[in-house]
Each structure stands twice: as C-alpha cells, then as structure tokens.
Short mmCIF file of C-alpha atoms and ligand atoms in Angstrom, two decimals:
data_model
loop_
_atom_site.label_atom_id
_atom_site.label_comp_id
_atom_site.label_asym_id
_atom_site.label_seq_id
_atom_site.Cartn_x
_atom_site.Cartn_y
_atom_site.Cartn_z
CA UNK A 1459 76.85 -5.14 106.17
CA UNK A 1460 79.21 -7.53 107.96
CA UNK A 1461 82.85 -6.85 108.81
CA UNK A 1462 84.41 -9.96 110.21
CA UNK A 1463 87.58 -11.16 111.82
CA UNK A 1464 88.12 -14.21 113.97
CA UNK A 1465 87.22 -12.46 117.20
CA UNK A 1466 85.33 -9.26 116.34
CA UNK A 1467 82.30 -9.35 114.10
CA UNK A 1468 80.66 -6.01 113.27
CA UNK A 1469 77.18 -6.15 111.73
CA UNK A 1470 75.50 -2.93 110.58
CA UNK A 1471 71.75 -2.77 109.95
CA UNK A 1472 69.77 -0.48 107.65
CA UNK A 1473 69.38 2.09 110.44
CA UNK A 1474 73.21 2.17 110.85
CA UNK A 1475 73.05 0.44 114.22
CA UNK A 1476 76.04 -1.79 114.80
CA UNK A 1477 76.17 -5.04 116.73
CA UNK A 1478 79.66 -6.04 117.83
CA UNK A 1479 80.18 -9.71 118.57
CA UNK A 1480 83.32 -10.22 120.63
CA UNK A 1481 84.80 -13.65 121.21
CA UNK A 1482 87.65 -13.33 123.69
CA UNK A 1483 90.77 -15.41 123.29
CA UNK A 1484 92.50 -14.51 126.55
CA UNK A 1485 95.32 -12.62 124.84
CA UNK A 1486 97.04 -10.15 127.18
CA UNK A 1487 97.28 -6.54 126.00
CA UNK A 1488 100.88 -5.66 125.20
CA UNK A 1489 102.76 -2.79 123.63
CA UNK A 1490 102.06 0.93 123.36
CA UNK A 1491 98.89 2.62 122.17
CA UNK A 1492 97.46 6.13 121.96
CA UNK A 1493 93.89 7.25 122.59
CA UNK A 1494 92.03 10.09 120.81
CA UNK A 1495 92.07 13.65 122.11
CA UNK A 1496 90.37 14.71 125.33
CA UNK A 1497 86.69 15.41 124.72
CA UNK A 1498 86.33 18.18 127.32
CA UNK A 1499 89.43 20.03 126.10
CA UNK A 1500 88.39 19.57 122.45
CA UNK A 1501 85.01 21.26 123.05
CA UNK A 1502 86.59 24.13 124.93
CA UNK A 1503 89.32 24.72 122.32
CA UNK A 1504 86.68 25.11 119.60
CA UNK A 1505 84.45 27.34 121.73
CA UNK A 1506 87.18 29.64 123.03
CA UNK A 1507 88.71 29.71 119.55
CA UNK A 1508 85.36 30.91 118.18
CA UNK A 1509 85.10 33.61 120.88
CA UNK A 1510 88.69 34.85 120.71
CA UNK A 1511 90.09 37.62 118.56
CA UNK A 1512 92.49 36.29 115.94
CA UNK A 1513 93.43 32.73 115.12
CA UNK A 1514 93.45 29.64 117.37
CA UNK A 1515 95.44 26.60 116.24
CA UNK A 1516 94.42 23.19 117.57
CA UNK A 1517 96.28 19.87 117.29
CA UNK A 1518 94.97 16.52 118.50
CA UNK A 1519 91.28 17.49 118.50
CA UNK A 1520 88.94 14.56 119.16
CA UNK A 1521 87.19 13.75 115.89
CA UNK A 1522 84.26 12.18 117.71
CA UNK A 1523 80.64 13.06 117.11
CA UNK A 1524 80.46 15.37 120.16
CA UNK A 1525 83.17 17.88 119.14
CA UNK A 1526 81.83 17.74 115.59
CA UNK A 1527 78.50 18.96 117.00
CA UNK A 1528 80.29 21.84 118.73
CA UNK A 1529 82.15 22.77 115.53
CA UNK A 1530 78.94 22.76 113.48
CA UNK A 1531 77.11 24.97 116.01
CA UNK A 1532 79.85 27.61 116.09
CA UNK A 1533 80.25 27.52 112.30
CA UNK A 1534 76.53 28.27 112.07
CA UNK A 1535 77.21 31.35 114.25
CA UNK A 1536 79.98 32.66 112.01
CA UNK A 1537 83.22 31.12 113.28
CA UNK A 1538 85.53 29.97 110.49
CA UNK A 1539 86.81 26.49 111.37
CA UNK A 1540 89.20 24.74 108.95
CA UNK A 1541 89.09 21.08 107.89
CA UNK A 1542 88.66 19.02 111.09
CA UNK A 1543 90.60 16.09 109.61
CA UNK A 1544 93.81 18.13 109.16
CA UNK A 1545 96.74 17.75 111.60
CA UNK A 1546 96.38 21.40 112.65
CA UNK A 1547 92.90 22.95 112.78
CA UNK A 1548 92.52 26.71 112.70
CA UNK A 1549 89.62 28.70 114.13
CA UNK A 1550 89.16 32.33 113.13
CA UNK A 1551 87.37 33.80 116.13
CA UNK A 1552 84.67 36.44 116.21
CA UNK A 1553 85.45 38.17 119.52
CA UNK A 1554 83.47 37.77 122.77
CA UNK A 1555 79.89 38.93 122.29
CA UNK A 1556 80.02 38.69 118.49
CA UNK A 1557 78.35 35.34 117.81
CA UNK A 1558 76.00 35.77 114.85
CA UNK A 1559 72.31 34.89 115.01
CA UNK A 1560 72.11 31.57 113.14
CA UNK A 1561 69.34 30.96 110.62
CA UNK A 1562 69.13 27.30 111.63
CA UNK A 1563 68.32 25.37 114.82
CA UNK A 1564 71.64 24.65 116.56
CA UNK A 1565 71.97 20.88 117.05
CA UNK A 1566 74.14 19.66 119.94
CA UNK A 1567 73.54 16.00 118.98
CA UNK A 1568 74.34 13.72 121.93
CA UNK A 1569 76.56 16.27 123.67
CA UNK A 1570 75.59 17.74 127.04
CA UNK A 1571 78.82 19.73 127.12
CA UNK A 1572 78.02 21.41 123.79
CA UNK A 1573 74.51 22.36 124.84
CA UNK A 1574 75.17 23.45 128.41
CA UNK A 1575 78.35 25.45 127.77
CA UNK A 1576 76.87 27.04 124.65
CA UNK A 1577 73.76 28.14 126.57
CA UNK A 1578 75.88 30.48 128.69
CA UNK A 1579 77.20 32.09 125.53
CA UNK A 1580 73.87 32.35 123.70
CA UNK A 1581 72.11 33.84 126.72
CA UNK A 1582 74.71 36.64 126.84
CA UNK A 1583 74.49 37.83 123.18
CA UNK A 1584 72.09 40.82 123.37
CA UNK A 1585 69.58 41.30 120.54
CA UNK A 1586 70.08 37.86 119.04
CA UNK A 1587 67.72 34.89 119.06
CA UNK A 1588 68.78 31.23 119.11
CA UNK A 1589 67.08 27.84 119.10
CA UNK A 1590 68.90 24.69 120.22
CA UNK A 1591 68.12 20.99 120.29
CA UNK A 1592 69.81 17.59 120.51
CA UNK A 1593 69.20 13.87 120.04
CA UNK A 1594 66.65 11.77 121.97
CA UNK A 1595 69.04 11.33 124.90
CA UNK A 1596 70.00 15.01 125.17
CA UNK A 1597 66.38 16.16 124.90
CA UNK A 1598 65.62 14.14 128.02
CA UNK A 1599 68.54 15.46 130.11
CA UNK A 1600 68.04 18.17 132.77
CA UNK A 1601 68.78 21.72 131.65
CA UNK A 1602 67.35 23.53 134.71
CA UNK A 1603 70.76 23.19 136.35
CA UNK A 1604 72.09 25.82 133.91
CA UNK A 1605 68.86 27.66 133.06
CA UNK A 1606 68.18 28.50 136.73
CA UNK A 1607 71.47 30.39 137.38
CA UNK A 1608 71.42 31.97 133.92
CA UNK A 1609 67.89 33.23 134.57
CA UNK A 1610 69.10 34.76 137.85
CA UNK A 1611 71.69 36.62 135.75
CA UNK A 1612 68.85 37.95 133.57
CA UNK A 1613 68.74 35.37 130.78
CA UNK A 1614 65.57 34.67 128.81
CA UNK A 1615 65.28 30.98 127.97
CA UNK A 1616 62.19 28.92 127.10
CA UNK A 1617 61.89 25.17 126.76
CA UNK A 1618 59.70 22.12 127.18
CA UNK A 1619 58.50 20.88 130.54
CA UNK A 1620 58.29 24.32 132.14
CA UNK A 1621 61.62 25.54 130.66
CA UNK A 1622 63.65 22.50 131.72
CA UNK A 1623 64.17 20.41 128.60
CA UNK A 1624 65.43 20.99 125.04
CA UNK A 1625 64.47 22.10 122.45
CA UNK A 1626 65.17 25.54 123.92
CA UNK A 1627 64.74 29.08 122.64
CA UNK A 1628 67.02 31.87 123.87
CA UNK A 1629 66.63 35.63 123.50
CA UNK A 1630 70.12 37.00 124.23
CA UNK A 1631 70.41 39.70 126.93
CA UNK A 1632 72.94 41.84 128.76
CA UNK A 1633 73.49 39.74 131.88
CA UNK A 1634 74.31 40.75 135.47
CA UNK A 1635 76.96 39.39 137.86
CA UNK A 1636 76.15 36.40 140.07
CA UNK A 1637 77.72 34.43 142.89
CA UNK A 1638 76.26 31.01 142.25
CA UNK A 1639 76.49 28.29 144.90
CA UNK A 1640 76.01 25.22 142.74
CA UNK A 1641 74.27 22.32 144.48
CA UNK A 1642 76.22 19.85 142.29
CA UNK A 1643 79.89 19.48 141.37
CA UNK A 1644 79.50 19.89 137.62
CA UNK A 1645 82.05 21.33 135.21
CA UNK A 1646 79.28 21.88 132.69
CA UNK A 1647 77.34 24.09 135.11
CA UNK A 1648 80.47 25.93 136.25
CA UNK A 1649 81.72 26.47 132.69
CA UNK A 1650 78.32 27.63 131.42
CA UNK A 1651 78.19 30.39 134.03
CA UNK A 1652 81.82 31.42 133.53
CA UNK A 1653 81.32 31.67 129.75
CA UNK A 1654 78.23 33.81 130.32
CA UNK A 1655 80.38 35.95 132.64
CA UNK A 1656 82.76 36.87 129.82
CA UNK A 1657 80.27 39.55 128.69
CA UNK A 1658 79.21 40.62 132.20
CA UNK A 1659 80.40 43.89 133.70
CA UNK A 1660 81.60 42.68 137.12
CA UNK A 1661 82.55 39.48 138.94
CA UNK A 1662 80.91 36.16 138.09
CA UNK A 1663 81.63 33.59 140.82
CA UNK A 1664 80.79 29.89 141.03
CA UNK A 1665 81.27 27.81 144.18
CA UNK A 1666 80.75 24.05 143.95
CA UNK A 1667 80.44 21.42 146.68
CA UNK A 1668 83.62 19.69 145.48
CA UNK A 1669 86.00 20.39 142.66
CA UNK A 1670 84.92 19.37 139.15
CA UNK A 1671 87.26 19.30 136.13
CA UNK A 1672 89.01 22.64 135.67
CA UNK A 1673 89.79 22.67 131.93
CA UNK A 1674 87.68 25.81 131.41
CA UNK A 1675 89.55 27.74 134.08
CA UNK A 1676 92.93 26.72 132.64
CA UNK A 1677 92.01 27.50 129.05
CA UNK A 1678 90.20 30.77 129.84
CA UNK A 1679 93.32 31.98 131.67
CA UNK A 1680 95.55 30.91 128.76
CA UNK A 1681 93.30 32.88 126.36
CA UNK A 1682 93.71 36.00 128.52
CA UNK A 1683 90.63 36.05 130.79
CA UNK A 1684 91.13 37.42 134.30
CA UNK A 1685 90.25 34.62 136.74
CA UNK A 1686 90.75 34.06 140.45
CA UNK A 1687 90.71 30.41 141.47
CA UNK A 1688 90.47 29.26 145.10
CA UNK A 1689 90.81 25.48 144.87
CA UNK A 1690 90.42 24.85 148.59
CA UNK A 1691 87.09 26.70 148.59
CA UNK A 1692 86.09 25.10 145.22
CA UNK A 1693 85.46 28.64 144.00
CA UNK A 1694 86.29 30.48 140.79
CA UNK A 1695 85.66 34.12 139.88
CA UNK A 1696 85.80 35.57 136.39
CA UNK A 1697 86.41 39.32 136.42
CA UNK A 1698 84.42 40.58 133.45
CA UNK A 1699 83.99 41.84 130.89
CA UNK A 1700 86.82 40.03 129.18
CA UNK A 1701 88.22 39.72 125.69
CA UNK A 1702 90.08 36.57 124.63
CA UNK A 1703 93.08 36.22 122.35
CA UNK A 1704 93.54 33.21 120.01
CA UNK A 1705 96.08 30.61 121.21
CA UNK A 1706 97.71 27.32 120.27
CA UNK A 1707 96.11 24.29 121.96
CA UNK A 1708 97.61 20.79 121.84
CA UNK A 1709 94.92 18.40 123.07
CA UNK A 1710 96.22 15.45 125.15
CA UNK A 1711 94.77 11.95 124.96
CA UNK A 1712 91.54 11.52 126.92
CA UNK A 1713 92.00 9.78 130.30
CA UNK A 1714 88.33 8.72 130.08
CA UNK A 1715 89.17 6.81 126.88
CA UNK A 1716 92.44 5.50 128.32
CA UNK A 1717 90.43 4.07 131.23
CA UNK A 1718 89.07 1.24 129.04
CA UNK A 1719 92.60 0.03 128.28
CA UNK A 1720 93.78 0.55 131.87
CA UNK A 1721 91.04 -1.76 133.09
CA UNK A 1722 91.53 -4.22 130.20
CA UNK A 1723 95.25 -4.51 130.99
CA UNK A 1724 94.51 -4.84 134.72
CA UNK A 1725 92.03 -7.71 134.28
CA UNK A 1726 93.27 -9.68 131.24
CA UNK A 1727 96.11 -11.94 132.43
CA UNK A 1728 99.53 -11.40 130.92
CA UNK A 1729 99.03 -7.73 129.99
CA UNK A 1730 101.74 -5.07 130.03
CA UNK A 1731 100.48 -1.97 128.24
CA UNK A 1732 101.62 1.64 127.94
CA UNK A 1733 99.00 4.24 126.99
CA UNK A 1734 100.93 7.22 125.67
CA UNK A 1735 100.23 10.95 125.93
CA UNK A 1736 97.27 10.91 128.33
CA UNK A 1737 95.99 14.04 130.08
CA UNK A 1738 96.50 13.63 133.84
CA UNK A 1739 94.94 16.86 135.11
CA UNK A 1740 94.40 16.22 138.86
CA UNK A 1741 90.68 16.99 138.49
CA UNK A 1742 90.44 13.96 136.16
CA UNK A 1743 92.75 11.37 137.76
CA UNK A 1744 90.22 9.81 140.12
CA UNK A 1745 90.32 6.67 137.95
CA UNK A 1746 94.06 6.28 138.62
CA UNK A 1747 93.54 6.70 142.36
CA UNK A 1748 90.61 4.29 142.41
CA UNK A 1749 92.50 1.59 140.49
CA UNK A 1750 95.58 2.09 142.66
CA UNK A 1751 93.41 1.69 145.75
CA UNK A 1752 92.21 -1.56 144.18
CA UNK A 1753 95.91 -2.57 143.95
CA UNK A 1754 96.17 -2.28 140.19
CA UNK A 1755 99.77 -2.13 138.96
CA UNK A 1756 99.81 1.36 137.40
CA UNK A 1757 102.72 3.75 136.97
CA UNK A 1758 103.04 7.15 135.31
CA UNK A 1759 106.02 7.71 133.03
CA UNK A 1760 107.34 10.70 131.12
CA UNK A 1761 105.27 13.26 133.06
CA UNK A 1762 105.25 16.69 131.40
CA UNK A 1763 103.04 19.74 130.74
CA UNK A 1764 101.58 20.52 127.29
CA UNK A 1765 99.80 23.84 126.65
CA UNK A 1766 98.77 24.19 130.29
CA UNK A 1767 97.62 20.61 130.95
CA UNK A 1768 99.64 17.84 132.69
CA UNK A 1769 100.32 14.81 130.46
CA UNK A 1770 101.95 11.39 131.05
CA UNK A 1771 102.32 7.88 129.66
CA UNK A 1772 100.43 5.32 131.77
CA UNK A 1773 101.80 1.79 132.20
CA UNK A 1774 99.49 -0.95 133.44
CA UNK A 1775 100.33 -4.57 134.17
CA UNK A 1776 97.89 -7.28 135.23
CA UNK A 1777 97.43 -7.76 138.96
CA UNK A 1778 94.89 -9.26 141.35
CA UNK A 1779 92.51 -6.42 142.23
CA UNK A 1780 90.97 -5.86 145.68
CA UNK A 1781 87.52 -4.45 146.35
CA UNK A 1782 87.11 -1.03 147.94
CA UNK A 1783 84.51 1.65 148.67
CA UNK A 1784 84.59 4.78 146.53
CA UNK A 1785 82.64 7.98 147.21
CA UNK A 1786 82.79 11.63 148.28
CA UNK A 1787 85.07 14.14 146.57
CA UNK A 1788 86.65 11.41 144.44
CA UNK A 1789 83.46 10.88 142.43
CA UNK A 1790 83.47 14.12 140.37
CA UNK A 1791 87.09 13.28 139.45
CA UNK A 1792 86.06 9.93 137.91
CA UNK A 1793 82.39 10.45 137.08
CA UNK A 1794 82.63 9.23 133.48
CA UNK A 1795 84.70 6.19 134.49
CA UNK A 1796 82.20 4.53 136.84
CA UNK A 1797 80.90 2.00 134.25
CA UNK A 1798 84.42 0.78 133.43
CA UNK A 1799 85.39 0.80 137.13
CA UNK A 1800 82.42 -1.47 137.74
CA UNK A 1801 83.93 -3.86 135.17
CA UNK A 1802 87.25 -3.78 137.07
CA UNK A 1803 85.39 -4.48 140.32
CA UNK A 1804 83.94 -7.69 138.84
CA UNK A 1805 87.46 -9.12 138.97
CA UNK A 1806 88.40 -7.83 142.43
CA UNK A 1807 88.46 -9.87 145.63
CA UNK A 1808 85.42 -8.80 147.67
CA UNK A 1809 82.51 -6.40 147.25
CA UNK A 1810 83.07 -2.92 145.81
CA UNK A 1811 80.69 -0.05 146.63
CA UNK A 1812 80.48 3.13 144.59
CA UNK A 1813 78.48 5.86 146.39
CA UNK A 1814 77.62 9.56 145.96
CA UNK A 1815 77.29 9.11 142.20
CA UNK A 1816 73.58 9.91 141.64
CA UNK A 1817 74.65 12.18 138.76
CA UNK A 1818 75.15 8.99 136.74
CA UNK A 1819 71.39 8.68 136.46
CA UNK A 1820 71.24 11.76 134.19
CA UNK A 1821 74.17 11.10 131.86
CA UNK A 1822 73.79 9.93 128.22
CA UNK A 1823 71.81 7.05 129.75
CA UNK A 1824 70.93 6.16 133.35
CA UNK A 1825 74.40 4.69 133.83
CA UNK A 1826 73.60 3.10 137.21
CA UNK A 1827 70.72 1.11 135.72
CA UNK A 1828 72.51 0.40 132.42
CA UNK A 1829 75.73 -0.80 134.06
CA UNK A 1830 73.96 -3.06 136.55
CA UNK A 1831 71.45 -4.55 134.12
CA UNK A 1832 73.89 -5.21 131.27
CA UNK A 1833 76.70 -6.64 133.41
CA UNK A 1834 74.13 -8.88 135.10
CA UNK A 1835 73.14 -10.13 131.63
CA UNK A 1836 76.71 -11.46 131.44
CA UNK A 1837 76.28 -13.30 134.75
CA UNK A 1838 77.66 -10.62 137.09
CA UNK A 1839 76.14 -9.75 140.44
CA UNK A 1840 75.78 -5.96 140.47
CA UNK A 1841 73.11 -4.17 142.53
CA UNK A 1842 71.84 -0.65 141.98
CA UNK A 1843 72.05 1.81 144.86
CA UNK A 1844 70.07 5.03 144.58
CA UNK A 1845 73.41 6.86 144.15
CA UNK A 1846 75.77 4.14 142.95
CA UNK A 1847 76.51 0.46 142.58
CA UNK A 1848 77.46 -2.56 144.66
CA UNK A 1849 79.56 -5.06 142.73
CA UNK A 1850 80.43 -8.59 143.82
CA UNK A 1851 83.88 -9.60 142.71
CA UNK A 1852 84.79 -13.05 141.48
CA UNK A 1853 81.68 -14.06 139.51
CA UNK A 1854 82.21 -15.89 136.21
CA UNK A 1855 81.03 -14.04 133.11
CA UNK A 1856 79.41 -15.78 130.16
CA UNK A 1857 78.83 -14.14 126.77
CA UNK A 1858 75.28 -12.89 126.08
CA UNK A 1859 73.32 -10.21 124.21
CA UNK A 1860 73.71 -6.78 125.78
CA UNK A 1861 72.83 -3.21 124.77
CA UNK A 1862 74.60 0.15 124.98
CA UNK A 1863 71.31 2.07 125.31
CA UNK A 1864 73.08 4.36 122.76
CA UNK A 1865 75.54 5.41 125.48
CA UNK A 1866 79.16 5.41 124.31
CA UNK A 1867 80.62 4.65 127.73
CA UNK A 1868 78.29 1.69 128.26
CA UNK A 1869 79.18 0.26 124.82
CA UNK A 1870 82.93 0.39 125.48
CA UNK A 1871 82.70 -0.85 129.09
CA UNK A 1872 80.73 -3.89 127.90
CA UNK A 1873 83.34 -4.57 125.22
CA UNK A 1874 86.06 -4.72 127.90
CA UNK A 1875 83.89 -6.98 130.11
CA UNK A 1876 83.49 -9.26 127.06
CA UNK A 1877 87.28 -9.82 127.09
CA UNK A 1878 86.80 -11.87 130.28
CA UNK A 1879 83.50 -13.56 129.35
CA UNK A 1880 83.36 -17.18 128.16
CA UNK A 1881 82.08 -17.54 124.58
CA UNK A 1882 80.71 -14.66 122.51
CA UNK A 1883 79.16 -11.38 123.66
CA UNK A 1884 77.06 -9.29 121.27
CA UNK A 1885 76.79 -5.56 122.07
CA UNK A 1886 73.83 -3.92 120.33
CA UNK A 1887 73.88 -0.22 119.35
CA UNK A 1888 77.65 -0.31 119.76
CA UNK A 1889 78.10 2.47 117.19
CA UNK A 1890 77.54 4.87 120.12
CA UNK A 1891 81.29 4.50 120.82
CA UNK A 1892 81.90 7.02 118.01
CA UNK A 1893 80.61 9.82 120.25
CA UNK A 1894 83.95 9.91 122.06
CA UNK A 1895 86.13 7.17 120.52
CA UNK A 1896 85.60 6.42 116.80
CA UNK A 1897 88.56 4.00 116.43
CA UNK A 1898 87.75 2.01 119.61
CA UNK A 1899 86.85 -1.23 117.79
CA UNK A 1900 90.02 -1.08 115.69
CA UNK A 1901 92.22 -0.69 118.79
CA UNK A 1902 90.28 -3.46 120.54
CA UNK A 1903 90.96 -5.80 117.66
CA UNK A 1904 94.61 -4.81 117.38
CA UNK A 1905 95.52 -5.08 121.06
CA UNK A 1906 93.02 -7.43 122.71
CA UNK A 1907 91.62 -9.91 120.18
C1 S3P B 270 82.13 17.42 131.16
C2 S3P B 270 81.68 17.39 132.45
C3 S3P B 270 81.03 16.22 133.06
C4 S3P B 270 81.25 14.96 132.26
C5 S3P B 270 81.06 15.18 130.79
C6 S3P B 270 82.02 16.23 130.29
C7 S3P B 270 82.75 18.65 130.64
O1 S3P B 270 79.65 16.46 133.17
O2 S3P B 270 80.39 13.93 132.70
O3 S3P B 270 81.31 13.98 130.09
O4 S3P B 270 83.43 18.60 129.59
O5 S3P B 270 82.58 19.70 131.28
P1 S3P B 270 79.04 17.23 134.44
O6 S3P B 270 79.64 18.58 134.47
O7 S3P B 270 77.56 17.30 134.20
O8 S3P B 270 79.39 16.40 135.62
#
C-alpha cells in the first residue's frame, strides 16, 4: 500500500513494515502542537488502577502499543479496563495481592516497562503461576537486573539463559523486605521492587546511584501507599504492606515525544513552535537542560501541576547550537532522548560528547550503535564510545536509506534528521514509531513538510 503526499511517502509491505520517504522542503515549524500522553505515567496508571480498590479514572492515556500491552496483561489477570479509545478510561481494580492467575502467556510486546514492573507484582502473588514473554527485542533484553533483587526477596522465577531472559515463568510467593543498592539508575528496577514491596510485611528500600524518573513514587503516594523519599540520598522506602485506593489520573504529554519537535524547531531555520501540555517532572527534564546548554532558544510557559505531576508549554525557536559534553547524573534524566540529542548535535558548532550512557546498549535496540551507524549513512560523522557517542557538528547530510532496527526512538530521530538532509531519506521499519507515538507521521507532515 502507498500513502503519498508531496513530501512524505509511506509504503507498507505485506509484513506491515512501513518505509517512510521524507523529502524536506526547509519549512520552519510554526504554531502549537500537542504530543500523546506520557508513556511511563500511562503504564503506571493502568497498573496501579488494576491493583487499587475501587475505580481509577484516566484521561490522556498514551494509545501506543506499549500501554496497550500493559492493559492486555492486566485484563488477562482480571482487571476490568474500559474502552481505551474513550476520553476517560476506567479501571476497576482488584486490590493489592489479588491478581488472578491468567490462563494465557502474558505478552509484554516491545515494552520493557510492562515486563519489568509487572514481574515485581507477579512474584509477590502467593500460590499463583504466571508465564510472560515479549517480542524479539524484549526477549533479548536483560532481566537479571530485576530477577536478582526479587530472588533475594524470595521470588521464584525461571527463564532462558540461566534465568536471565524472557520467556519467564514465575511461581508467586510471600516475599521478604529488602534494602537493595541498585548498581544502575533505572526507574524500571526501582519500580519493580517497590511494586513487589506492596505485599511485603516491612520496609522495602531501593537506593540508586543517581536519581531515575520518580513517577512510581508520586503515583504510589497519590494512591495511598506509605513512602519515604530521600532525594539527596537517591533512596526510597515503601512501608508495607499497603493497600491502594483508586484515583483520577490526568496524563500529561510525553516530554520524550516532545523532544523530537524541540530538536526539529531548534535545527530547522525559521521555526517558532509551542508544544503544549508537556510533563516537566524534574527527573525527566534533562533534555531541556542539555538543549539549553547547547544554547537552544527554549522557554517554559504556563507552568502548572496536574494530578501530582508538573506540566508546562514549551516554546522553541531556531538558534545556532553549540557543542557540549553531557554525562553523569544528567544521563538518567534524558536517557530516552540521546538519539534525538545526537541529531541536534549534528547542527551544533563543535564536537559533542555524550558519556556515561552505556544503558543505551540494552534499550529496544543498541541505541549507541544504531544512532551512529544510521546517522553516518546520511553523511554524518558520529563515533561510538563504549558508553556514548561523539558527534561532529556541521557536516552536511544527504538523504539515504536508513533503518529503525524496529526501535521507535531511532525511527523518529531519523525522521527529524531527514528534515535537514538534501534530497530524500527513506526510513525502513518506521512503523516502530507506533510503540510510543502513533500519530508521529501525521504531525510531521502537518508541521514540518
Ligand atoms: C522507563 C524507564 C527507563 C526508560 C524507559 C521507561 C519507565 O528505563 O528508558 O523508556 O517507565 O520506568 P530504565 O529504567 O531501564 O532506565
């Protein structure tokens, strides 16, 4: 099938793979746009809704493939979730500890957040047995990071490769308290353990080397869990056992999705764009700080708080970017934005280095290798570091054939790079964008082509 316009051609093959051919016309991005709901908050609203007593109402849920995987898993365990397409979604929860043993294999699809957070819950449902799997990418991603601490708490989990890879089998148990010193700053690891701690009699504590996103802590508190958070020590304690009470959650726009348009407006001359209603939780705003350090013209407007999360409109105007070095504690606060930051760095004066980001090698693809190889296909000069990237600014990009490696963030980052490439760029397996941003191509066409 072919969907065509002057500047965006979408071809779909028999296996439903899409190739997007983008022919840039240099048009600046202008006006106001909105991005879909935050993926991390969407997952958590469905999960906590399923665990709570009573009804949870959710507005603005991301209708991407990842939250759909979460919804399907919890429906299979007895949660009643209303029509996902409706303006307000309701979840009738089961109560902590009351997930039902499903008679199917739970399928987390492409979603690491679904699988890792859910594992903490499955492991802590005594007398029930669960099996979980995911797509090719998820079945190759490391699960020991959550299985190891859960096992210390008394969990029984089996999997491939010496209990490290999905598919996994879980025999639920009554778990014991833990103080886990996580070797990595990972919200998925932290949240998995805290969710397991809901059923534990005693304190479950996680300390991380630097602060990862704190949506779980915020939402667990809002649902009535008893938490102590010490931000300076990067430590959180859940005082269990805990029941949860259904709440209303209004999901803000996803700053990780907004990042594509921030960078597009920064690098395409003549842009002046406002991205409305974006979540600006300080554990997620590393992208704003990085772009501001690169001298991007970014301002926050209309700052407010919506159901426990800070929200703002983000205005970006084109400016000449400057290279910088990014690393340390900033990285967990922008981990999903590194591919699109690399695109920004292509148009900065000087050489940008991104360090301390080895985690990128175990995301939906090896994002260090994918970003470097695919931007270089377009004529960029990007080198892989073991834990990051070195990007030469000021090279001229020329359209070419590139591939998403079925990674949504690679597909969308390449589409933004194509806006500054001469001629046409074809992105293969671009349908991956639907994992976190189903209407991305439509917005691209409307605002940038
Ligand atoms: C997420 C945490 C991050 C992030 C992922 C979503 C979450 O992963 O990359 O897209 O919702 O908790 P890690 O916790 O593995 O860093």
